[in-house]
Amino acid sequence: MFATSLVQTLTFAIAAMICVTGALGVVALRNPVHNALSLVATLFGVAVLFIAQEAYFLAAIQVIVYAGAIVVLFLFVIMLLGVDRAESFAAERHPLGLAVGGILGGGVMVLAAVTLFAGVDTATGRRSTVGALAPSDDLNRIGRALFTEYAFAFELTSLLLTIAVLGAVLLSRRASGPPIDLDEFPAEEPDADAEEVEA
Amino acid sequence: MSALVWLIPALPLAGFVALVVGGRRLGDPWAGWLATAAVGGSFLVVLGVFADLVGRGAEARSIHQELFTWIPAGSFQASMGLLADPLSITMCLFVTGVGSLIHLYAIGYMHGDEKFSKFFTYLNLFIFSMLMLVLGDNLLLTFLGWEGVGACSYFLISFWHTDPANASAGKKAFVTNRVGDWGFMVATFLVWTSVGSIGYLDIANAAHHGEIAAVTATAIAVLFFVAATGKSAQLPLFVWLPDAMAGPTPVSALIHAATMVTSGVYLLVRLNPILHAAGWANDLIAWVGVATALVAATVAVTQNDIKKVLAYSTVSQLGYLFLAVGTGNYVAAIFHMVTHAFFKALLFLGSGSVILGMAHEQDMRRYGNLRKYMPITAGTFIIGWLAIAGVPPFSGFWSKDEILAGAYAHNKVMLALGLITALLTAFYMSRQVFMTFFGPERWREADAVATGDGDHADAHDSAHDSAHDDHAHHLTPDHTPSESPWVMTLPLVVLGALAIVGGALNLPFTDSTKVLEHWLEPVVGVHELGVEGATLVALAAIAVVLGLVGIGLAGAVYLARRIPASTVERPEFGWGLWIDRGYAAFMGGPGRALFDAISRFDKAVIDGAVDGVANAVGAAGAVLRRTQTGRVRNSAIGLATGAVAVLVYFVVRMSF
Amino acid sequence: MSPNAYVLLGAVLFGIGAAGLLIRRSPLVMFMCIELMLNAVNVTFVAFSKMLNDVGGQVVVFFVLVVAAAEVVVGLGIIVAVMRRRSGISADDLSLMKG
């Protein structure tokens, strides 16, 4: 009993450390590729935590979808746009922004922790009616819940994904006309002209 | 069939929608056929419902169909419900029956017009509105139809709106009607406060139980009568109807003769339980009615435009209807309304046929001998003439006689005025027939019209007379009139037949021949005329003799030419027109100043307040928009701050 | 492990993500921060699901995953579209939607 508990504690501690380190890396590192790799670390840590909580199915899709697909997509975009260029915009961190972000982020952190701790038993005061987890396997349970209780929401997600795909195709398709410079929207057009003349 | 009552207005509405969507593509003439089919189908449904009602006992002859609650506002309820009872079905029968005939006719009349499909779109919308007016089970629904027919009337009068005269005629009709609509609205408010409902069944119930005080009932009746004077062109608001003749002739026949203008009468008959308690309001209605009948008839004598004569004649006949309503003789009012719909629609359509045959010339002084060229038009027009002149056994004789009998029982002066009107009616209608279908072919004489135009009462209206000039090909001396196509003559023949036999609806011989009276009894109650046997026959005889005198006089003047026309077409007869001119003078002078002042008040105070609010909101927005920098991170900061605030709230709530 | 540890970890991750979102100006990194925050929420959901022995929490995580995928696809599409027209962009430059 003690051994199991120790293993669990150790697992949690290591995974949590990986998560937090990765998260700090995402926020602090300058190179976008490093950011993305830090994100992968965090996601893996979360996946380990899922396994520790016996959410095996979620751990699997966490790795496949998040660490696999989404982060690869990030990296793909970073490479597509060029690492140098991507790096350049990581520069310039305003001290005021740093302060505001730190205060608000920290505030959220502390307050959320307090609220969640105190509210563990009284969050809503009501149990979900979907069904118990144990003793059968989680995949079975999730599948049953998805296709009975949440069937409508599940169908909606398919619609959402379709829309997202269509939107991505539309956004990244090369426009047939000449490219539009974002600096040149009508209200500021005279200024742009003046600069051109000076140049 | 009773479950299908909703189909009656739904079919014309469907036709309207279909024409709005695809009318232009259907074009000439298929748009017209579609519209005719919609109204014709509606007529068939009405026939079915009618047969259903006939099959029931007198007490059960009422179908109340509530489709849905239209306006649920606290204790105020307005349902979208239809009430099919003998009165509304009678109205529906002739609205859809005569309406589909006129639709058919219009296919021929409007042929070649560039706005052909639009015309039928409006016509179907009109029929729908009219059916809602008639079938609505509460005042608000009737008001919806009331406004709908008013709007359609406006659209159709100014249908050829490129001519300013037509456009202003439409405007005049609309504005004049608005005066009456005020009465309708205030009366509805009064009904709501005194009865607590605006459903006709509730109103009738309340009135039968004496829950409406006599003073309130009188006020309601007077206000509804104000509404009726607008819609049904009575003194002093009749001025718009003659100008309304600027619209295409099928419109004049459908809206301004057969259906819409009778809606005022329908409204008052529908509210007869209130009128029973309304005291002197009934006398007011009767007196205004008979005065209108007389005034309009005198004006009609001096008119030279073929449609203007019919327009004033319509005003005059509507006066008869109100005389009947005012004397409590509701059956006679409905009876004459139906027969009038037959023969006046016939006369208007006949005049349209003549106008088309005469290259859009409307001046009767350029007509003559047309019976040779247009035999069907002439034959049916003569039937209509005999009907309106009150010659037995044509339909107008029976219905008019019943109104006069009611007037006799009520007040002898009313009877005398009614009889004089009958004489004048016979005279001006004979004048029209003789000038149009008999005598020399005057359009072959050059400048027949130019002489003596100045002293005519309608001189100031000459702009309206030539309203169609852009549309018309001018009448030349070598013109040969020709008969109209079958789609136009078929309605004439059918209406001609109806104008002959329409009197059979309510023959006064025995109790069992009074079909219409017993049919309407569930709605209007039993009404004893108090005029029996010999008196009735004597009255009828007097009316017939006066009618024949009128015809004879007209024959002497216009056919035999024993008496010069100028001795009878006195300008003084046009005195009814002074009302029209009085309005114009008032609106041009003191009225204008008053309205300008109101307008200034509106601009400065009302608009000022409205603009002030708008400006304040705008200024606040100009300041607040600076918070919207468009930067994502600023929004994120806002979001995070909000999240912190919510969490602080949770923490605080948990701590205390 | 008690759920308390998981909840605390969730709060920490969420706070780091929120701070990163506010501090960084690169749209790409901002997106990654959003993913961090979503994951933080997922951790707590799974923890509560386990604690309450209720499958609902796991189902919600599933939906969060789907929505995150959709969001990343569209978001990266926007970034690519913008970057193709302008180089060296920071999120503060995209202020066309200002009032």
mmCIF file of C-alpha atoms in Angstrom, chain B residues 35-186:
data_model
loop_
_atom_site.group_PDB
_atom_site.id
_atom_site.type_symbol
_atom_site.label_atom_id
_atom_site.label_comp_id
_atom_site.label_asym_id
_atom_site.label_seq_id
_atom_site.Cartn_x
_atom_site.Cartn_y
_atom_site.Cartn_z
ATOM 1 C CA ALA B 35 -53.962 35.506 -60.093
ATOM 2 C CA THR B 36 -57.382 34.660 -61.505
ATOM 3 C CA ALA B 37 -56.942 31.015 -60.564
ATOM 4 C CA ALA B 38 -56.009 31.997 -56.990
ATOM 5 C CA VAL B 39 -59.143 34.105 -56.566
ATOM 6 C CA GLY B 40 -61.286 31.591 -58.440
ATOM 7 C CA GLY B 41 -60.049 28.821 -56.160
ATOM 8 C CA SER B 42 -60.874 30.970 -53.191
ATOM 9 C CA PHE B 43 -64.366 31.430 -54.610
ATOM 10 C CA LEU B 44 -64.808 27.670 -54.855
ATOM 11 C CA VAL B 45 -63.789 27.271 -51.207
ATOM 12 C CA VAL B 46 -66.278 29.985 -50.250
ATOM 13 C CA LEU B 47 -68.943 28.077 -52.148
ATOM 14 C CA GLY B 48 -68.040 24.950 -50.196
ATOM 15 C CA VAL B 49 -68.218 26.751 -46.861
ATOM 16 C CA PHE B 50 -71.466 28.365 -47.975
ATOM 17 C CA ALA B 51 -72.973 24.963 -48.799
ATOM 18 C CA ASP B 52 -71.813 23.722 -45.407
ATOM 19 C CA LEU B 53 -73.501 26.632 -43.637
ATOM 20 C CA VAL B 54 -76.700 26.218 -45.621
ATOM 21 C CA GLY B 55 -76.834 22.601 -44.536
ATOM 22 C CA ARG B 56 -76.892 23.604 -40.869
ATOM 23 C CA GLY B 57 -79.638 24.901 -38.663
ATOM 24 C CA ALA B 58 -79.989 28.661 -38.365
ATOM 25 C CA GLU B 59 -78.412 28.727 -34.917
ATOM 26 C CA ALA B 60 -75.355 26.693 -35.906
ATOM 27 C CA ARG B 61 -74.504 28.800 -38.919
ATOM 28 C CA SER B 62 -71.246 30.139 -37.603
ATOM 29 C CA ILE B 63 -67.765 28.727 -37.974
ATOM 30 C CA HIS B 64 -65.189 30.223 -35.679
ATOM 31 C CA GLN B 65 -61.698 29.106 -36.535
ATOM 32 C CA GLU B 66 -58.826 30.349 -34.416
ATOM 33 C CA LEU B 67 -55.549 29.871 -36.230
ATOM 34 C CA PHE B 68 -53.202 31.237 -33.574
ATOM 35 C CA THR B 69 -52.887 34.003 -31.039
ATOM 36 C CA TRP B 70 -51.657 36.988 -32.922
ATOM 37 C CA ILE B 71 -50.860 39.458 -30.181
ATOM 38 C CA PRO B 72 -50.815 38.126 -26.641
ATOM 39 C CA ALA B 73 -50.098 41.176 -24.486
ATOM 40 C CA GLY B 74 -51.135 40.680 -20.906
ATOM 41 C CA SER B 75 -54.879 40.837 -20.647
ATOM 42 C CA PHE B 76 -55.100 42.046 -24.234
ATOM 43 C CA GLN B 77 -55.520 39.221 -26.681
ATOM 44 C CA ALA B 78 -55.839 39.511 -30.419
ATOM 45 C CA SER B 79 -56.310 36.211 -32.148
ATOM 46 C CA MET B 80 -55.687 35.394 -35.751
ATOM 47 C CA GLY B 81 -59.112 33.910 -36.060
ATOM 48 C CA LEU B 82 -61.658 33.637 -38.831
ATOM 49 C CA LEU B 83 -65.377 33.998 -38.378
ATOM 50 C CA ALA B 84 -67.480 32.525 -41.153
ATOM 51 C CA ASP B 85 -71.111 33.281 -40.596
ATOM 52 C CA PRO B 86 -73.924 34.204 -43.014
ATOM 53 C CA LEU B 87 -72.841 37.854 -43.146
ATOM 54 C CA SER B 88 -69.147 37.291 -43.800
ATOM 55 C CA ILE B 89 -69.783 34.451 -46.230
ATOM 56 C CA THR B 90 -72.225 36.596 -48.186
ATOM 57 C CA MET B 91 -69.514 39.231 -48.437
ATOM 58 C CA CYS B 92 -66.920 36.616 -49.360
ATOM 59 C CA LEU B 93 -69.169 35.194 -52.040
ATOM 60 C CA PHE B 94 -69.401 38.419 -53.948
ATOM 61 C CA VAL B 95 -65.879 39.592 -53.153
ATOM 62 C CA THR B 96 -64.331 36.445 -54.584
ATOM 63 C CA GLY B 97 -67.022 35.883 -57.219
ATOM 64 C CA VAL B 98 -67.043 39.397 -58.648
ATOM 65 C CA GLY B 99 -63.319 39.571 -57.878
ATOM 66 C CA SER B 100 -62.450 36.581 -60.040
ATOM 67 C CA LEU B 101 -64.604 37.920 -62.880
ATOM 68 C CA ILE B 102 -62.772 41.230 -62.689
ATOM 69 C CA HIS B 103 -59.425 39.439 -62.585
ATOM 70 C CA LEU B 104 -60.412 37.636 -65.749
ATOM 71 C CA TYR B 105 -61.482 40.906 -67.323
ATOM 72 C CA ALA B 106 -58.229 42.567 -66.330
ATOM 73 C CA ILE B 107 -56.249 39.966 -68.265
ATOM 74 C CA GLY B 108 -57.783 41.489 -71.361
ATOM 75 C CA TYR B 109 -57.806 45.088 -70.186
ATOM 76 C CA MET B 110 -54.210 45.209 -68.988
ATOM 77 C CA HIS B 111 -52.875 43.259 -71.946
ATOM 78 C CA GLY B 112 -49.727 44.889 -73.221
ATOM 79 C CA ASP B 113 -49.133 46.997 -70.115
ATOM 80 C CA GLU B 114 -45.511 46.886 -69.083
ATOM 81 C CA LYS B 115 -46.402 46.436 -65.411
ATOM 82 C CA PHE B 116 -48.870 43.649 -66.172
ATOM 83 C CA SER B 117 -47.709 41.210 -63.495
ATOM 84 C CA LYS B 118 -47.369 43.917 -60.840
ATOM 85 C CA PHE B 119 -51.002 44.847 -61.408
ATOM 86 C CA PHE B 120 -52.130 41.327 -60.602
ATOM 87 C CA THR B 121 -49.801 41.168 -57.631
ATOM 88 C CA TYR B 122 -51.629 44.154 -56.152
ATOM 89 C CA LEU B 123 -55.020 42.743 -57.102
ATOM 90 C CA ASN B 124 -54.332 39.480 -55.264
ATOM 91 C CA LEU B 125 -53.028 41.342 -52.247
ATOM 92 C CA PHE B 126 -56.181 43.415 -52.311
ATOM 93 C CA ILE B 127 -58.432 40.358 -52.394
ATOM 94 C CA PHE B 128 -56.473 38.866 -49.499
ATOM 95 C CA SER B 129 -56.806 42.052 -47.453
ATOM 96 C CA MET B 130 -60.495 42.352 -48.249
ATOM 97 C CA LEU B 131 -61.085 38.749 -47.165
ATOM 98 C CA MET B 132 -59.187 39.365 -43.928
ATOM 99 C CA LEU B 133 -61.331 42.443 -43.354
ATOM 100 C CA VAL B 134 -64.478 40.418 -43.850
ATOM 101 C CA LEU B 135 -63.489 37.141 -42.205
ATOM 102 C CA GLY B 136 -61.506 38.530 -39.262
ATOM 103 C CA ASP B 137 -63.083 37.604 -35.960
ATOM 104 C CA ASN B 138 -61.949 40.725 -34.180
ATOM 105 C CA LEU B 139 -61.610 44.427 -34.782
ATOM 106 C CA LEU B 140 -57.843 44.417 -35.044
ATOM 107 C CA LEU B 141 -57.846 41.808 -37.785
ATOM 108 C CA THR B 142 -60.505 43.760 -39.612
ATOM 109 C CA PHE B 143 -58.330 46.818 -39.174
ATOM 110 C CA LEU B 144 -55.444 44.899 -40.721
ATOM 111 C CA GLY B 145 -57.590 44.177 -43.743
ATOM 112 C CA TRP B 146 -58.944 47.731 -43.634
ATOM 113 C CA GLU B 147 -55.420 49.157 -43.908
ATOM 114 C CA GLY B 148 -54.454 46.500 -46.419
ATOM 115 C CA VAL B 149 -57.222 47.411 -48.816
ATOM 116 C CA GLY B 150 -56.381 51.076 -48.279
ATOM 117 C CA ALA B 151 -52.757 50.474 -49.204
ATOM 118 C CA CYS B 152 -53.740 48.410 -52.254
ATOM 119 C CA SER B 153 -56.192 51.091 -53.247
ATOM 120 C CA TYR B 154 -53.351 53.607 -53.049
ATOM 121 C CA PHE B 155 -51.019 51.394 -55.103
ATOM 122 C CA LEU B 156 -53.634 50.784 -57.749
ATOM 123 C CA ILE B 157 -55.029 54.304 -58.069
ATOM 124 C CA SER B 158 -51.537 55.572 -58.745
ATOM 125 C CA PHE B 159 -50.702 52.498 -60.771
ATOM 126 C CA TRP B 160 -49.702 54.624 -63.737
ATOM 127 C CA HIS B 161 -47.726 56.828 -61.403
ATOM 128 C CA THR B 162 -45.575 58.450 -64.029
ATOM 129 C CA ASP B 163 -48.430 60.899 -64.451
ATOM 130 C CA PRO B 164 -48.348 63.263 -61.428
ATOM 131 C CA ALA B 165 -52.139 63.543 -61.512
ATOM 132 C CA ASN B 166 -52.502 59.805 -60.933
ATOM 133 C CA ALA B 167 -49.914 59.850 -58.178
ATOM 134 C CA SER B 168 -51.639 62.700 -56.373
ATOM 135 C CA ALA B 169 -55.019 61.009 -56.771
ATOM 136 C CA GLY B 170 -53.608 58.000 -54.948
ATOM 137 C CA LYS B 171 -52.182 60.223 -52.262
ATOM 138 C CA LYS B 172 -55.503 62.000 -51.858
ATOM 139 C CA ALA B 173 -57.297 58.696 -51.382
ATOM 140 C CA PHE B 174 -54.751 57.559 -48.851
ATOM 141 C CA VAL B 175 -54.724 60.756 -46.822
ATOM 142 C CA THR B 176 -58.500 61.089 -46.828
ATOM 143 C CA ASN B 177 -58.841 57.521 -45.658
ATOM 144 C CA ARG B 178 -56.383 58.222 -42.890
ATOM 145 C CA VAL B 179 -58.855 60.665 -41.374
ATOM 146 C CA GLY B 180 -61.385 57.868 -41.217
ATOM 147 C CA ASP B 181 -58.845 55.397 -39.856
ATOM 148 C CA TRP B 182 -58.408 57.640 -36.873
ATOM 149 C CA GLY B 183 -62.071 56.999 -36.057
ATOM 150 C CA PHE B 184 -61.552 53.266 -36.427
ATOM 151 C CA MET B 185 -58.624 53.214 -34.050
ATOM 152 C CA VAL B 186 -60.192 55.360 -31.364
#
